[in-house]
Amino acid sequence: GESVGLHLPTLSVQEGDNSIINCAYSNSASDYFIWYKQESGKGPQFIIDIRSNMDKRQGQRVTVLLNKTVKHLSLQIAATQPGDSAVYFCAYRDDKIIFGKGTRLHILP
Amino acid sequence: EAQVTQNPRYLITVTGKKLTVTCSQNMNHEYMSWYRQDPGLGLRQIYYSMNVEVTDKGDVPEGYKVSRKEKRNFPLILESPSPNQTSLYFCASSYSDNTEAFFGQGTRLTVV
């Protein structure tokens, strides 16, 4: 069946280091992928997206990588800051959005 | 300011008492949806709407109803709430089913 999974439910990173959050998906027909950030007490917030005709897309301090061969998506956050502490969800859109279960990113001082 | 507004933010109700959670967006989006978020289960879609008067079931529609009479509003209705509908609910909207979604702040519902 369709699923969007995360490799790790929790990730701890030293402040200033780079963070890499991974996601595996099973539906090879999907052509649109999204990363969301959810801070405590708030709704998910769009970070960056990528379509299947690309394998890399960069934003401000964030990069999304898409490997369609192994059906793997990752989010890289450069120079992680305390404000990056949140739960990060990957998602893909088929006829609707399907979300992964999320990775909680902890920032260590 | 572009936003999705849900009301109420918090609600405690009793089993069987009908309730409505409202959702409104000011971005002229065609696509709207409702999710529930539960620990360990992530976000699951309840219902979605691709346009006015067009609604479809998501992954967990049982016990819920929606309506889309106007583009900006997409209320979620629980005709007879039960304790297993205690959850955190999010409304979301987007231009289409292939663009980023904007989420509301959430409604925390407790059914006793």
Short mmCIF file of C-alpha atoms in Angstrom, two decimals:
data_model
loop_
_atom_site.label_atom_id
_atom_site.label_comp_id
_atom_site.label_asym_id
_atom_site.label_seq_id
_atom_site.Cartn_x
_atom_site.Cartn_y
_atom_site.Cartn_z
CA GLY A 1 0.00 0.00 0.00
CA GLU A 2 0.95 3.65 -0.09
CA SER A 3 3.01 4.97 2.75
CA VAL A 4 5.35 7.73 3.64
CA GLY A 5 7.79 6.76 6.31
CA LEU A 6 10.50 8.39 8.34
CA HIS A 7 13.76 6.75 9.22
CA LEU A 8 13.93 8.29 12.70
CA PRO A 9 11.17 9.61 14.99
CA THR A 10 13.65 11.82 16.88
CA LEU A 11 16.87 13.54 15.83
CA SER A 12 19.21 15.49 18.13
CA VAL A 13 21.67 17.91 16.56
CA GLN A 14 24.24 20.29 18.02
CA GLU A 15 23.46 23.96 17.44
CA GLY A 16 25.39 25.16 14.41
CA ASP A 17 25.70 21.72 12.84
CA ASN A 18 23.80 20.61 9.75
CA SER A 19 20.64 18.50 10.16
CA ILE A 20 19.52 15.82 7.76
CA ILE A 21 16.00 14.45 8.05
CA ASN A 22 15.11 11.47 5.89
CA CYS A 23 11.92 10.12 4.45
CA ALA A 24 11.11 7.01 2.42
CA TYR A 25 8.02 6.71 0.26
CA SER A 26 6.48 3.78 -1.55
CA ASN A 27 4.34 5.28 -4.32
CA SER A 28 6.59 5.69 -7.34
CA ALA A 29 3.81 7.46 -9.27
CA SER A 30 3.92 10.57 -7.09
CA ASP A 31 5.34 13.67 -8.74
CA TYR A 32 5.18 16.23 -5.94
CA PHE A 33 6.87 16.20 -2.54
CA ILE A 34 6.68 18.65 0.32
CA TRP A 35 8.35 19.28 3.67
CA TYR A 36 6.45 20.88 6.52
CA LYS A 37 7.59 22.15 9.91
CA GLN A 38 5.30 22.02 12.93
CA GLU A 39 6.23 23.97 16.03
CA SER A 40 4.62 23.23 19.35
CA GLY A 41 1.03 24.47 19.49
CA LYS A 42 0.91 25.47 15.84
CA GLY A 43 -0.25 24.08 12.54
CA PRO A 44 2.18 22.64 9.97
CA GLN A 45 4.02 25.27 7.98
CA PHE A 46 5.36 24.82 4.44
CA ILE A 47 9.16 24.77 4.17
CA ILE A 48 10.04 23.64 0.67
CA ASP A 49 8.73 21.45 -2.11
CA ILE A 50 10.15 19.57 -5.08
CA ARG A 51 8.68 17.98 -8.18
CA SER A 52 9.80 14.69 -9.64
CA ASN A 53 11.52 16.31 -12.62
CA MET A 54 14.15 17.65 -10.21
CA ASP A 55 16.52 15.92 -7.79
CA LYS A 56 17.55 18.92 -5.72
CA ARG A 57 16.06 22.23 -4.68
CA GLN A 58 17.47 24.86 -2.37
CA GLY A 59 15.86 27.47 -0.19
CA GLN A 60 17.14 29.66 2.56
CA ARG A 61 19.28 27.34 4.72
CA VAL A 62 17.27 24.33 3.54
CA THR A 63 17.84 21.86 0.72
CA VAL A 64 15.55 19.06 -0.40
CA LEU A 65 16.99 16.05 -2.20
CA LEU A 66 14.88 13.56 -4.12
CA ASN A 67 16.16 10.15 -5.15
CA LYS A 68 13.46 8.55 -7.24
CA THR A 69 15.46 5.40 -7.83
CA VAL A 70 15.31 4.38 -4.19
CA LYS A 71 12.21 6.46 -3.39
CA HIS A 72 13.94 8.57 -0.81
CA LEU A 73 13.50 12.21 0.15
CA SER A 74 15.64 14.24 2.52
CA LEU A 75 15.63 17.68 4.08
CA GLN A 76 18.93 19.30 4.95
CA ILE A 77 19.04 22.27 7.30
CA ALA A 78 22.29 24.18 7.35
CA ALA A 79 23.72 25.69 10.56
CA THR A 80 20.86 24.46 12.74
CA GLN A 81 19.47 27.08 15.13
CA PRO A 82 17.29 26.81 18.27
CA GLY A 83 14.35 28.09 16.21
CA ASP A 84 14.59 24.99 14.04
CA SER A 85 13.37 22.86 16.92
CA ALA A 86 10.10 21.32 15.68
CA VAL A 87 8.53 18.24 14.15
CA TYR A 88 9.26 17.88 10.45
CA PHE A 89 6.88 16.05 8.13
CA CYS A 90 7.47 14.86 4.63
CA ALA A 91 4.46 14.43 2.39
CA TYR A 92 3.63 13.55 -1.15
CA ARG A 93 0.55 14.36 -3.15
CA ASP A 94 -1.22 11.70 -5.13
CA ASP A 95 -4.88 12.58 -5.32
CA LYS A 96 -4.50 13.95 -1.80
CA ILE A 97 -1.68 14.75 0.59
CA ILE A 98 -0.25 11.77 2.42
CA PHE A 99 1.91 12.66 5.41
CA GLY A 100 4.69 10.80 7.11
CA LYS A 101 4.58 10.44 10.88
CA GLY A 102 7.21 13.11 11.46
CA THR A 103 10.69 13.54 12.92
CA ARG A 104 11.15 15.63 16.05
CA LEU A 105 14.32 17.72 15.78
CA HIS A 106 16.01 18.56 19.10
CA ILE A 107 18.71 21.23 19.14
CA LEU A 108 21.49 20.67 21.67
CA PRO A 109 23.22 23.78 23.07
CA GLU B 1 -2.58 38.69 5.88
CA ALA B 2 -3.06 35.36 4.13
CA GLN B 3 -4.40 32.87 6.60
CA VAL B 4 -6.59 29.90 7.43
CA THR B 5 -8.76 30.51 10.47
CA GLN B 6 -10.31 27.77 12.56
CA ASN B 7 -12.78 28.15 15.40
CA PRO B 8 -12.89 27.26 18.16
CA ARG B 9 -9.26 26.60 19.15
CA TYR B 10 -10.32 24.43 22.08
CA LEU B 11 -13.55 22.56 22.68
CA ILE B 12 -14.72 20.12 25.34
CA THR B 13 -18.05 18.47 24.65
CA VAL B 14 -20.13 15.46 25.67
CA THR B 15 -20.80 12.33 23.68
CA GLY B 16 -23.64 12.75 21.19
CA LYS B 17 -23.86 16.54 21.21
CA LYS B 18 -23.57 17.82 17.65
CA LEU B 19 -20.79 20.29 16.98
CA THR B 20 -19.29 22.25 14.11
CA VAL B 21 -15.71 23.42 13.70
CA THR B 22 -15.49 26.29 11.27
CA CYS B 23 -12.68 26.93 8.78
CA SER B 24 -12.24 29.98 6.61
CA GLN B 25 -9.46 31.00 4.19
CA ASN B 26 -8.86 34.40 2.59
CA MET B 27 -6.59 33.30 -0.26
CA ASN B 28 -9.26 32.33 -2.81
CA HIS B 29 -8.00 28.74 -2.71
CA GLU B 30 -9.94 26.05 -4.52
CA TYR B 31 -8.67 23.08 -2.51
CA MET B 32 -9.49 22.64 1.19
CA SER B 33 -9.16 19.70 3.54
CA TRP B 34 -9.51 18.55 7.12
CA TYR B 35 -6.99 16.45 9.05
CA ARG B 36 -6.82 14.94 12.48
CA GLN B 37 -3.53 14.53 14.27
CA ASP B 38 -3.05 11.82 16.87
CA PRO B 39 0.13 10.73 18.70
CA GLY B 40 1.96 8.03 16.78
CA LEU B 41 -0.40 8.28 13.81
CA GLY B 42 0.61 11.61 12.32
CA LEU B 43 -1.78 13.63 10.16
CA ARG B 44 -4.64 11.76 8.58
CA GLN B 45 -7.01 13.29 6.08
CA ILE B 46 -10.71 13.25 6.97
CA TYR B 47 -12.33 14.97 3.99
CA TYR B 48 -11.24 17.22 1.17
CA SER B 49 -12.87 19.53 -1.34
CA MET B 50 -11.54 20.47 -4.75
CA ASN B 51 -14.08 23.20 -5.32
CA VAL B 52 -17.44 24.57 -4.25
CA GLU B 53 -20.04 21.81 -3.85
CA VAL B 54 -17.37 19.12 -4.47
CA THR B 55 -16.28 17.06 -1.46
CA ASP B 56 -14.62 13.66 -1.12
CA LYS B 57 -13.71 11.26 1.64
CA GLY B 58 -10.17 11.08 2.89
CA ASP B 59 -8.63 8.28 4.89
CA VAL B 60 -10.75 8.54 8.05
CA PRO B 61 -14.17 10.01 7.16
CA GLU B 62 -16.36 7.93 9.51
CA GLY B 63 -18.29 10.06 11.98
CA TYR B 64 -17.65 13.34 10.14
CA LYS B 65 -19.44 15.48 7.59
CA VAL B 66 -18.34 18.53 5.64
CA SER B 67 -19.88 21.07 3.33
CA ARG B 68 -18.50 23.53 0.80
CA LYS B 69 -21.20 26.03 -0.08
CA GLU B 70 -18.76 28.88 -0.55
CA LYS B 71 -15.15 28.85 -1.68
CA ARG B 72 -13.78 30.40 1.51
CA ASN B 73 -15.53 28.19 4.10
CA PHE B 74 -15.22 24.48 4.82
CA PRO B 75 -16.88 23.52 8.12
CA LEU B 76 -16.35 20.14 9.78
CA ILE B 77 -19.45 18.67 11.39
CA LEU B 78 -19.62 15.95 14.01
CA GLU B 79 -23.26 14.90 14.18
CA SER B 80 -22.82 12.62 17.20
CA PRO B 81 -19.31 12.95 18.64
CA SER B 82 -17.74 10.00 20.42
CA PRO B 83 -14.66 9.83 22.68
CA ASN B 84 -12.56 8.29 19.88
CA GLN B 85 -12.93 11.60 18.03
CA THR B 86 -10.92 13.34 20.73
CA SER B 87 -8.03 14.73 18.69
CA LEU B 88 -6.27 17.76 17.29
CA TYR B 89 -7.91 18.91 14.06
CA PHE B 90 -6.39 20.98 11.28
CA CYS B 91 -7.97 22.67 8.31
CA ALA B 92 -5.80 23.37 5.27
CA SER B 93 -6.18 25.13 1.93
CA SER B 94 -4.19 25.39 -1.30
CA TYR B 95 -4.55 26.71 -4.84
CA SER B 96 -4.72 23.20 -6.21
CA ASP B 97 -4.04 19.63 -5.21
CA ASN B 98 -0.47 20.05 -6.45
CA THR B 99 0.73 23.10 -4.52
CA GLU B 100 1.71 23.87 -0.94
CA ALA B 101 -1.00 23.80 1.68
CA PHE B 102 -1.61 26.46 4.31
CA PHE B 103 -2.79 25.16 7.67
CA GLY B 104 -4.91 26.68 10.38
CA GLN B 105 -3.76 26.85 14.00
CA GLY B 106 -5.69 23.75 14.97
CA THR B 107 -8.70 22.85 17.10
CA ARG B 108 -8.18 20.64 20.11
CA LEU B 109 -11.36 18.66 20.66
CA THR B 110 -12.11 16.57 23.73
CA VAL B 111 -15.22 14.39 23.79
CA VAL B 112 -16.16 13.05 27.23
#
